[in-house]
mmCIF file of C-alpha atoms and ligand atoms in Angstrom:
data_model
loop_
_atom_site.group_PDB
_atom_site.id
_atom_site.type_symbol
_atom_site.label_atom_id
_atom_site.label_comp_id
_atom_site.label_asym_id
_atom_site.label_seq_id
_atom_site.Cartn_x
_atom_site.Cartn_y
_atom_site.Cartn_z
ATOM 1 C CA MET A 6 0.000 0.000 0.000
ATOM 2 C CA SER A 7 2.861 2.409 -0.647
ATOM 3 C CA LEU A 8 1.491 4.249 -3.707
ATOM 4 C CA PRO A 9 -1.916 5.912 -3.649
ATOM 5 C CA PRO A 10 -4.190 4.480 -6.360
ATOM 6 C CA ALA A 11 -4.307 6.319 -9.672
ATOM 7 C CA PRO A 12 -7.201 8.768 -9.814
ATOM 8 C CA TYR A 13 -10.423 8.053 -11.664
ATOM 9 C CA PRO A 14 -10.788 7.100 -14.509
ATOM 10 C CA TYR A 15 -7.328 5.461 -14.546
ATOM 11 C CA SER A 16 -8.514 3.553 -11.503
ATOM 12 C CA ARG A 17 -11.953 2.014 -11.758
ATOM 13 C CA PRO A 18 -12.189 -0.480 -8.881
ATOM 14 C CA ARG A 19 -15.362 -1.890 -10.459
ATOM 15 C CA ARG A 20 -13.231 -3.441 -13.252
ATOM 16 C CA LEU A 21 -12.214 -6.153 -10.801
ATOM 17 C CA ARG A 22 -15.837 -6.823 -9.854
ATOM 18 C CA ALA A 23 -17.429 -6.797 -13.306
ATOM 19 C CA SER A 24 -18.054 -10.543 -13.621
ATOM 20 C CA PRO A 25 -18.049 -13.680 -11.479
ATOM 21 C CA TRP A 26 -14.748 -15.000 -12.857
ATOM 22 C CA ARG A 27 -12.998 -11.724 -12.090
ATOM 23 C CA ARG A 28 -14.324 -11.709 -8.552
ATOM 24 C CA ARG A 29 -13.182 -15.281 -8.092
ATOM 25 C CA LEU A 30 -9.775 -14.475 -9.526
ATOM 26 C CA VAL A 31 -9.074 -11.608 -7.135
ATOM 27 C CA ALA A 32 -10.761 -12.927 -3.971
ATOM 28 C CA GLU A 33 -8.372 -12.322 -1.072
ATOM 29 C CA THR A 34 -9.881 -14.890 1.265
ATOM 30 C CA THR A 35 -10.969 -18.501 0.855
ATOM 31 C CA LEU A 36 -13.402 -20.650 2.800
ATOM 32 C CA SER A 37 -13.520 -24.417 2.586
ATOM 33 C CA PRO A 38 -14.737 -27.339 4.703
ATOM 34 C CA ALA A 39 -11.116 -27.774 5.815
ATOM 35 C CA ASP A 40 -11.467 -24.537 7.799
ATOM 36 C CA LEU A 41 -14.376 -25.743 9.923
ATOM 37 C CA ILE A 42 -14.812 -27.697 13.148
ATOM 38 C CA TRP A 43 -18.285 -29.061 13.884
ATOM 39 C CA PRO A 44 -19.402 -28.945 17.536
ATOM 40 C CA LEU A 45 -21.471 -31.973 18.554
ATOM 41 C CA ILE A 46 -23.598 -31.960 21.698
ATOM 42 C CA VAL A 47 -23.724 -35.512 23.034
ATOM 43 C CA HIS A 48 -25.960 -36.839 25.784
ATOM 44 C CA ASP A 49 -26.435 -39.826 28.048
ATOM 45 C CA GLY A 50 -30.218 -39.933 27.510
ATOM 46 C CA ASP A 51 -32.197 -42.642 25.732
ATOM 47 C CA GLU A 52 -33.114 -40.729 22.585
ATOM 48 C CA ALA A 53 -30.796 -41.148 19.595
ATOM 49 C CA ARG A 54 -31.430 -37.503 18.723
ATOM 50 C CA GLU A 55 -33.134 -34.880 20.875
ATOM 51 C CA PRO A 56 -33.750 -31.346 19.558
ATOM 52 C CA VAL A 57 -32.239 -28.396 21.450
ATOM 53 C CA PRO A 58 -35.078 -25.820 21.637
ATOM 54 C CA SER A 59 -32.786 -22.774 21.864
ATOM 55 C CA MET A 60 -30.763 -23.918 18.837
ATOM 56 C CA PRO A 61 -33.091 -24.974 15.993
ATOM 57 C CA GLY A 62 -31.422 -27.603 13.827
ATOM 58 C CA VAL A 63 -29.040 -28.725 16.598
ATOM 59 C CA GLU A 64 -29.697 -32.029 18.349
ATOM 60 C CA ARG A 65 -28.267 -33.773 21.376
ATOM 61 C CA LEU A 66 -26.828 -37.033 20.087
ATOM 62 C CA SER A 67 -26.470 -40.440 21.678
ATOM 63 C CA VAL A 68 -23.106 -42.199 21.509
ATOM 64 C CA ARG A 69 -24.246 -44.133 18.464
ATOM 65 C CA ALA A 70 -25.688 -41.045 16.734
ATOM 66 C CA CYS A 71 -22.467 -39.142 17.315
ATOM 67 C CA ALA A 72 -20.538 -41.888 15.529
ATOM 68 C CA GLU A 73 -22.945 -41.468 12.588
ATOM 69 C CA ALA A 74 -22.357 -37.720 12.661
ATOM 70 C CA ALA A 75 -18.625 -38.402 12.583
ATOM 71 C CA ARG A 76 -19.014 -40.428 9.386
ATOM 72 C CA GLU A 77 -21.071 -37.599 7.874
ATOM 73 C CA ALA A 78 -18.355 -35.140 8.882
ATOM 74 C CA VAL A 79 -15.751 -37.145 6.979
ATOM 75 C CA ALA A 80 -17.999 -37.379 3.920
ATOM 76 C CA MET A 81 -18.406 -33.598 3.985
ATOM 77 C CA GLY A 82 -14.656 -33.003 4.188
ATOM 78 C CA LEU A 83 -14.621 -31.637 7.726
ATOM 79 C CA PRO A 84 -11.271 -32.169 9.479
ATOM 80 C CA ALA A 85 -12.571 -32.388 13.039
ATOM 81 C CA VAL A 86 -15.519 -32.389 15.408
ATOM 82 C CA ALA A 87 -15.672 -30.952 18.933
ATOM 83 C CA LEU A 88 -17.560 -32.759 21.692
ATOM 84 C CA PHE A 89 -19.702 -31.161 24.415
ATOM 85 C CA PRO A 90 -21.575 -33.271 26.974
ATOM 86 C CA HIS A 91 -25.113 -33.042 28.322
ATOM 87 C CA VAL A 92 -25.217 -35.392 31.290
ATOM 88 C CA SER A 93 -28.229 -36.174 33.454
ATOM 89 C CA PRO A 94 -28.483 -34.253 36.756
ATOM 90 C CA ARG A 95 -27.705 -37.357 38.808
ATOM 91 C CA VAL A 96 -24.177 -37.389 37.339
ATOM 92 C CA LYS A 97 -23.532 -33.811 38.528
ATOM 93 C CA ASP A 98 -21.894 -32.986 41.844
ATOM 94 C CA ALA A 99 -19.857 -30.207 43.446
ATOM 95 C CA GLN A 100 -16.508 -31.581 42.200
ATOM 96 C CA GLY A 101 -17.673 -32.348 38.689
ATOM 97 C CA SER A 102 -16.639 -35.988 39.209
ATOM 98 C CA GLY A 103 -18.162 -37.010 35.891
ATOM 99 C CA ALA A 104 -15.478 -35.016 34.074
ATOM 100 C CA THR A 105 -12.803 -37.519 35.066
ATOM 101 C CA ASP A 106 -14.764 -40.753 34.734
ATOM 102 C CA PRO A 107 -12.842 -42.944 32.247
ATOM 103 C CA SER A 108 -16.081 -44.748 31.376
ATOM 104 C CA GLY A 109 -18.106 -41.530 31.145
ATOM 105 C CA LEU A 110 -20.019 -40.139 28.194
ATOM 106 C CA ILE A 111 -17.139 -38.289 26.517
ATOM 107 C CA PRO A 112 -14.631 -41.187 26.570
ATOM 108 C CA ASP A 113 -17.402 -43.428 25.159
ATOM 109 C CA CYS A 114 -18.068 -40.951 22.358
ATOM 110 C CA ILE A 115 -14.385 -40.525 21.533
ATOM 111 C CA LYS A 116 -13.988 -44.288 21.200
ATOM 112 C CA ALA A 117 -17.160 -44.639 19.104
ATOM 113 C CA ILE A 118 -15.984 -41.875 16.775
ATOM 114 C CA LYS A 119 -12.501 -43.353 16.457
ATOM 115 C CA ASP A 120 -14.055 -46.699 15.490
ATOM 116 C CA ALA A 121 -16.407 -45.112 12.955
ATOM 117 C CA ALA A 122 -14.049 -42.511 11.499
ATOM 118 C CA PRO A 123 -10.429 -43.073 12.517
ATOM 119 C CA ASP A 124 -9.101 -40.198 10.426
ATOM 120 C CA LEU A 125 -11.393 -37.537 11.860
ATOM 121 C CA GLY A 126 -9.903 -35.179 14.466
ATOM 122 C CA VAL A 127 -11.654 -35.224 17.831
ATOM 123 C CA MET A 128 -11.534 -32.136 20.003
ATOM 124 C CA CYS A 129 -12.676 -32.147 23.629
ATOM 125 C CA ASP A 130 -13.671 -29.345 25.940
ATOM 126 C CA VAL A 131 -11.737 -29.244 29.202
ATOM 127 C CA ALA A 132 -13.835 -27.558 31.904
ATOM 128 C CA LEU A 133 -16.053 -28.764 34.715
ATOM 129 C CA ASP A 134 -19.247 -26.791 34.026
ATOM 130 C CA CYS A 135 -21.138 -29.584 32.308
ATOM 131 C CA TYR A 136 -20.529 -31.814 35.338
ATOM 132 C CA THR A 137 -20.882 -29.496 38.339
ATOM 133 C CA ASP A 138 -24.165 -29.021 40.178
ATOM 134 C CA HIS A 139 -23.383 -25.268 40.454
ATOM 135 C CA GLY A 140 -22.650 -24.880 36.721
ATOM 136 C CA HIS A 141 -19.217 -23.289 37.128
ATOM 137 C CA ASP A 142 -16.138 -24.335 35.164
ATOM 138 C CA GLY A 143 -14.128 -24.792 38.361
ATOM 139 C CA LEU A 144 -14.356 -25.876 41.977
ATOM 140 C CA LEU A 145 -16.323 -23.531 44.180
ATOM 141 C CA ARG A 146 -15.630 -22.746 47.858
ATOM 142 C CA GLU A 147 -17.597 -20.071 49.695
ATOM 143 C CA GLY A 148 -18.469 -18.285 46.479
ATOM 144 C CA VAL A 149 -14.890 -18.329 45.131
ATOM 145 C CA ILE A 150 -13.748 -20.361 42.117
ATOM 146 C CA LEU A 151 -10.539 -22.060 43.238
ATOM 147 C CA ASN A 152 -7.828 -21.767 40.609
ATOM 148 C CA ASP A 153 -5.060 -24.222 41.452
ATOM 149 C CA GLU A 154 -7.335 -26.929 42.813
ATOM 150 C CA THR A 155 -9.367 -26.679 39.593
ATOM 151 C CA VAL A 156 -6.245 -26.931 37.434
ATOM 152 C CA ALA A 157 -5.411 -30.270 39.053
ATOM 153 C CA ARG A 158 -8.900 -31.562 38.134
ATOM 154 C CA LEU A 159 -8.552 -30.243 34.577
ATOM 155 C CA CYS A 160 -5.278 -32.152 34.149
ATOM 156 C CA GLU A 161 -7.070 -35.361 35.163
ATOM 157 C CA GLN A 162 -9.897 -34.571 32.744
ATOM 158 C CA ALA A 163 -7.466 -33.920 29.883
ATOM 159 C CA LEU A 164 -5.665 -37.210 30.566
ATOM 160 C CA VAL A 165 -8.927 -39.176 30.581
ATOM 161 C CA GLN A 166 -9.788 -37.625 27.204
ATOM 162 C CA ALA A 167 -6.314 -38.229 25.749
ATOM 163 C CA GLU A 168 -6.328 -41.825 26.937
ATOM 164 C CA ALA A 169 -9.692 -42.385 25.227
ATOM 165 C CA GLY A 170 -8.168 -41.106 21.977
ATOM 166 C CA ALA A 171 -8.844 -37.359 21.860
ATOM 167 C CA ASP A 172 -6.591 -35.495 19.423
ATOM 168 C CA ILE A 173 -7.199 -31.916 20.510
ATOM 169 C CA ILE A 174 -7.503 -30.860 24.137
ATOM 170 C CA ALA A 175 -9.335 -27.559 24.339
ATOM 171 C CA PRO A 176 -9.363 -25.985 27.813
ATOM 172 C CA SER A 177 -12.277 -23.546 27.905
ATOM 173 C CA ASP A 178 -12.253 -22.872 31.648
ATOM 174 C CA MET A 179 -9.998 -19.776 31.803
ATOM 175 C CA MET A 180 -8.134 -20.833 34.959
ATOM 176 C CA ASP A 181 -4.606 -19.404 35.212
ATOM 177 C CA GLY A 182 -1.742 -21.787 34.486
ATOM 178 C CA ARG A 183 -3.857 -24.642 33.170
ATOM 179 C CA VAL A 184 -2.212 -24.908 29.757
ATOM 180 C CA GLY A 185 1.261 -25.514 31.219
ATOM 181 C CA ALA A 186 -0.065 -27.980 33.755
ATOM 182 C CA ILE A 187 -2.032 -29.904 31.107
ATOM 183 C CA ARG A 188 0.976 -29.928 28.772
ATOM 184 C CA ASP A 189 3.171 -31.383 31.561
ATOM 185 C CA ALA A 190 0.533 -33.994 32.359
ATOM 186 C CA LEU A 191 0.222 -35.017 28.688
ATOM 187 C CA GLU A 192 4.005 -35.221 28.219
ATOM 188 C CA SER A 193 4.517 -37.230 31.375
ATOM 189 C CA GLU A 194 1.971 -39.794 30.182
ATOM 190 C CA GLY A 195 3.465 -40.007 26.695
ATOM 191 C CA HIS A 196 0.734 -38.115 24.823
ATOM 192 C CA ARG A 197 3.227 -36.206 22.711
ATOM 193 C CA ASP A 198 1.049 -35.599 19.669
ATOM 194 C CA VAL A 199 -2.049 -34.418 21.474
ATOM 195 C CA MET A 200 -2.677 -30.803 20.506
ATOM 196 C CA ILE A 201 -3.704 -28.120 22.953
ATOM 197 C CA LEU A 202 -6.047 -25.563 21.449
ATOM 198 C CA SER A 203 -6.579 -23.180 24.327
ATOM 199 C CA TYR A 204 -9.526 -20.884 24.681
ATOM 200 C CA ALA A 205 -7.010 -18.145 25.443
ATOM 201 C CA ALA A 206 -9.300 -15.146 25.076
ATOM 202 C CA LYS A 207 -12.692 -16.236 26.256
ATOM 203 C CA TYR A 208 -15.052 -13.475 27.286
ATOM 204 C CA ALA A 209 -17.811 -13.443 29.901
ATOM 205 C CA SER A 210 -20.525 -13.257 27.257
ATOM 206 C CA CYS A 211 -24.292 -13.398 27.001
ATOM 207 C CA PHE A 212 -23.887 -15.268 23.727
ATOM 208 C CA TYR A 213 -23.351 -18.619 25.491
ATOM 209 C CA GLY A 214 -26.972 -18.651 26.693
ATOM 210 C CA PRO A 215 -28.398 -21.191 24.206
ATOM 211 C CA TYR A 216 -25.420 -23.524 24.768
ATOM 212 C CA ARG A 217 -25.993 -23.552 28.515
ATOM 213 C CA ASP A 218 -29.514 -24.760 27.739
ATOM 214 C CA ALA A 219 -28.124 -27.320 25.317
ATOM 215 C CA VAL A 220 -25.752 -28.876 27.869
ATOM 216 C CA GLY A 221 -28.090 -28.321 30.787
ATOM 217 C CA SER A 222 -25.831 -26.002 32.796
ATOM 218 C CA ALA A 223 -28.057 -22.901 32.592
ATOM 219 C CA ARG A 224 -30.440 -23.808 35.376
ATOM 220 C CA ALA A 225 -27.567 -24.978 37.525
ATOM 221 C CA LEU A 226 -25.423 -21.851 37.166
ATOM 222 C CA SER A 227 -25.256 -19.717 40.270
ATOM 223 C CA GLY A 228 -23.965 -16.197 39.621
ATOM 224 C CA ASP A 229 -21.809 -15.384 36.606
ATOM 225 C CA LYS A 230 -18.353 -16.297 35.312
ATOM 226 C CA LYS A 231 -16.782 -12.841 35.480
ATOM 227 C CA THR A 232 -13.990 -13.763 37.915
ATOM 228 C CA TYR A 233 -12.457 -16.085 35.336
ATOM 229 C CA GLN A 234 -13.809 -15.198 31.869
ATOM 230 C CA MET A 235 -12.639 -11.901 30.376
ATOM 231 C CA ASP A 236 -14.282 -8.505 30.525
ATOM 232 C CA PRO A 237 -15.702 -7.558 27.073
ATOM 233 C CA ALA A 238 -14.153 -4.105 27.590
ATOM 234 C CA ASN A 239 -10.616 -5.489 27.227
ATOM 235 C CA SER A 240 -8.356 -6.040 24.246
ATOM 236 C CA ASP A 241 -4.709 -5.740 25.432
ATOM 237 C CA GLU A 242 -5.524 -8.290 28.106
ATOM 238 C CA ALA A 243 -6.400 -10.782 25.359
ATOM 239 C CA LEU A 244 -2.872 -10.426 23.967
ATOM 240 C CA ARG A 245 -1.396 -11.129 27.422
ATOM 241 C CA GLU A 246 -3.613 -14.212 27.806
ATOM 242 C CA VAL A 247 -2.580 -15.514 24.380
ATOM 243 C CA ALA A 248 1.131 -14.881 25.061
ATOM 244 C CA LEU A 249 0.886 -16.780 28.358
ATOM 245 C CA ASP A 250 -0.861 -19.777 26.791
ATOM 246 C CA ILE A 251 1.639 -20.009 23.920
ATOM 247 C CA GLY A 252 4.458 -19.781 26.478
ATOM 248 C CA GLU A 253 2.882 -22.652 28.401
ATOM 249 C CA GLY A 254 2.698 -24.919 25.362
ATOM 250 C CA ALA A 255 -0.530 -24.204 23.487
ATOM 251 C CA ASP A 256 -0.303 -25.244 19.812
ATOM 252 C CA ALA A 257 -3.166 -22.998 18.759
ATOM 253 C CA VAL A 258 -5.449 -20.470 20.430
ATOM 254 C CA MET A 259 -9.116 -19.603 20.332
ATOM 255 C CA VAL A 260 -11.020 -16.347 20.605
ATOM 256 C CA LYS A 261 -14.593 -16.678 21.820
ATOM 257 C CA PRO A 262 -17.282 -15.540 21.064
ATOM 258 C CA GLY A 263 -16.618 -14.762 17.416
ATOM 259 C CA LEU A 264 -18.429 -12.046 15.538
ATOM 260 C CA ALA A 265 -18.472 -9.452 18.342
ATOM 261 C CA TYR A 266 -14.714 -10.029 18.838
ATOM 262 C CA LEU A 267 -13.336 -9.836 15.292
ATOM 263 C CA ASP A 268 -11.011 -7.025 16.422
ATOM 264 C CA ILE A 269 -9.462 -9.376 18.987
ATOM 265 C CA ILE A 270 -9.056 -12.130 16.384
ATOM 266 C CA GLN A 271 -7.308 -9.719 14.053
ATOM 267 C CA ARG A 272 -4.922 -8.416 16.729
ATOM 268 C CA VAL A 273 -4.042 -11.928 17.881
ATOM 269 C CA ALA A 274 -3.526 -13.195 14.318
ATOM 270 C CA GLU A 275 -1.274 -10.259 13.466
ATOM 271 C CA ARG A 276 0.803 -10.538 16.622
ATOM 272 C CA PHE A 277 1.355 -14.301 17.021
ATOM 273 C CA GLU A 278 2.588 -17.056 14.716
ATOM 274 C CA VAL A 279 0.242 -19.795 15.918
ATOM 275 C CA PRO A 280 -3.034 -20.805 14.260
ATOM 276 C CA VAL A 281 -5.912 -18.720 15.598
ATOM 277 C CA PHE A 282 -9.407 -20.144 15.815
ATOM 278 C CA ALA A 283 -12.735 -18.515 16.533
ATOM 279 C CA TYR A 284 -15.860 -20.006 18.004
ATOM 280 C CA GLN A 285 -19.074 -18.845 16.377
ATOM 281 C CA VAL A 286 -20.992 -19.585 19.556
ATOM 282 C CA SER A 287 -24.516 -20.735 20.266
ATOM 283 C CA GLY A 288 -25.948 -17.208 20.625
ATOM 284 C CA GLU A 289 -24.545 -16.196 17.249
ATOM 285 C CA TYR A 290 -26.108 -19.308 15.737
ATOM 286 C CA ALA A 291 -29.445 -18.667 17.452
ATOM 287 C CA MET A 292 -29.538 -15.024 16.305
ATOM 288 C CA LEU A 293 -29.067 -15.921 12.657
ATOM 289 C CA LYS A 294 -31.530 -18.815 12.906
ATOM 290 C CA ALA A 295 -34.185 -16.606 14.506
ATOM 291 C CA ALA A 296 -33.803 -13.869 11.908
ATOM 292 C CA ALA A 297 -33.910 -16.417 9.076
ATOM 293 C CA ALA A 298 -36.994 -18.131 10.555
ATOM 294 C CA ASN A 299 -38.753 -14.772 10.493
ATOM 295 C CA GLY A 300 -37.756 -14.209 6.890
ATOM 296 C CA TRP A 301 -35.563 -11.249 7.861
ATOM 297 C CA LEU A 302 -32.258 -12.706 6.688
ATOM 298 C CA ASP A 303 -31.186 -15.111 3.962
ATOM 299 C CA GLU A 304 -29.681 -17.840 6.128
ATOM 300 C CA ASP A 305 -27.416 -19.356 3.498
ATOM 301 C CA ARG A 306 -25.837 -16.036 2.633
ATOM 302 C CA ALA A 307 -25.510 -15.075 6.295
ATOM 303 C CA VAL A 308 -23.680 -18.334 7.035
ATOM 304 C CA ILE A 309 -21.104 -17.844 4.293
ATOM 305 C CA GLU A 310 -20.681 -14.128 4.960
ATOM 306 C CA THR A 311 -20.048 -14.557 8.689
ATOM 307 C CA LEU A 312 -17.680 -17.508 8.234
ATOM 308 C CA MET A 313 -15.775 -15.558 5.576
ATOM 309 C CA ALA A 314 -15.489 -12.637 8.016
ATOM 310 C CA PHE A 315 -13.634 -14.884 10.473
ATOM 311 C CA ARG A 316 -11.254 -15.998 7.756
ATOM 312 C CA ARG A 317 -10.696 -12.390 6.621
ATOM 313 C CA ALA A 318 -9.889 -11.394 10.203
ATOM 314 C CA GLY A 319 -7.119 -14.021 10.225
ATOM 315 C CA CYS A 320 -8.637 -17.255 11.503
ATOM 316 C CA ALA A 321 -7.090 -20.566 10.533
ATOM 317 C CA GLY A 322 -10.422 -22.136 11.329
ATOM 318 C CA ILE A 323 -13.831 -21.671 12.890
ATOM 319 C CA VAL A 324 -15.828 -23.805 15.292
ATOM 320 C CA SER A 325 -19.398 -23.454 14.046
ATOM 321 C CA TYR A 326 -22.758 -25.186 14.408
ATOM 322 C CA PHE A 327 -23.263 -24.185 10.772
ATOM 323 C CA ALA A 328 -20.364 -26.415 9.648
ATOM 324 C CA PRO A 329 -22.519 -29.043 7.844
ATOM 325 C CA ARG A 330 -24.693 -26.395 6.207
ATOM 326 C CA ALA A 331 -21.604 -24.466 5.112
ATOM 327 C CA CYS A 332 -20.156 -27.631 3.558
ATOM 328 C CA ARG A 333 -23.337 -28.107 1.529
ATOM 329 C CA LEU A 334 -23.235 -24.478 0.407
ATOM 330 C CA LEU A 335 -19.588 -24.757 -0.532
ATOM 331 C CA GLY A 336 -20.512 -27.653 -2.778
ATOM 332 C CA ALA A 337 -18.576 -30.276 -0.872
HETATM 333 C C1 PBG B 25 -17.760 -23.796 29.051
HETATM 334 C C2 PBG B 25 -18.121 -23.648 27.620
HETATM 335 C C3 PBG B 25 -19.067 -22.739 27.149
HETATM 336 C C4 PBG B 25 -19.131 -22.906 25.778
HETATM 337 C C5 PBG B 25 -18.234 -23.912 25.414
HETATM 338 N N1 PBG B 25 -17.595 -24.361 26.577
HETATM 339 C C6 PBG B 25 -19.980 -21.814 27.854
HETATM 340 C C7 PBG B 25 -19.634 -21.101 29.062
HETATM 341 O O1 PBG B 25 -18.498 -20.676 29.273
HETATM 342 O O2 PBG B 25 -20.548 -20.927 29.859
HETATM 343 C C8 PBG B 25 -20.026 -22.097 24.912
HETATM 344 C C9 PBG B 25 -20.295 -22.587 23.551
HETATM 345 C C10 PBG B 25 -21.411 -21.900 22.859
HETATM 346 O O3 PBG B 25 -22.027 -20.943 23.358
HETATM 347 O O4 PBG B 25 -21.693 -22.316 21.724
HETATM 348 N N2 PBG B 25 -16.780 -24.606 29.416
#
């Protein structure tokens, strides 16, 4: 951008837009199924598939149904899926014991997916919120989320997932020091190739609302998550969080939510040489779905436009509930 463009009519920017082939030829950004990770909500209930009311088109899947989804993911060209558990209330307790049960829902799903689709990447959320009766990501004592005690539990959870065959460990809890501790735990147990994709800049956001319904943590949650998730007012702090996580051994980092934080994605992608991912979260999905259902937005175009925006901002990839729909639209 050193020279200013020639003045009109020597410059006519519309020349580059005058036909589809020209637009294709000069497109600066690409979007393909290889850029997408499909989040799957799995459950321990009896139904093979159970609709999530707050997320039309998303279903809670049984172990067997999630293996089917994994095969579909491969057929669509998706590189990976991400697993999130909805467990019945009787599994939940104050310590989130279910998170470290080697014969729990998530290990079962990982194994079923690896049997059905061995070449599909499996990403797992590391956090206790889906398993605690208070709905927080960490251990709670007298209203305080305990950092170091939680980190020890997260290391156990990550090891259970890795031992079941998980490829990507994705800590979404926002405790301090958890990436380094999980990396040490993985190394000491010989899990050298397990990736850590840390939710490095995760904000205390209203946009997780529909997800908390989907995994059944909304009713449980007491208070908010502002003592561990980031303040939406902050941007420099996101860079410090990312630098810390890379220093502790993260292979890739995530910014979450997505669309309201494109500035953060862009700053992180410009500053650091690791792959940056974004999570187009449940509230973003629900907003577009609701507008489309009312006939106020063209859903297909909104899906491609928002996913392209993440790529333009510098994302290597996007976690999105729209992943299968996007694959269809991209002609895969
Ligand atoms: C928590 C977790 C959350 C999501 C993924 N992991 C929500 C939260 O922090 O309360 C949100 C995903 C979404 O909204 O789609 N460990």
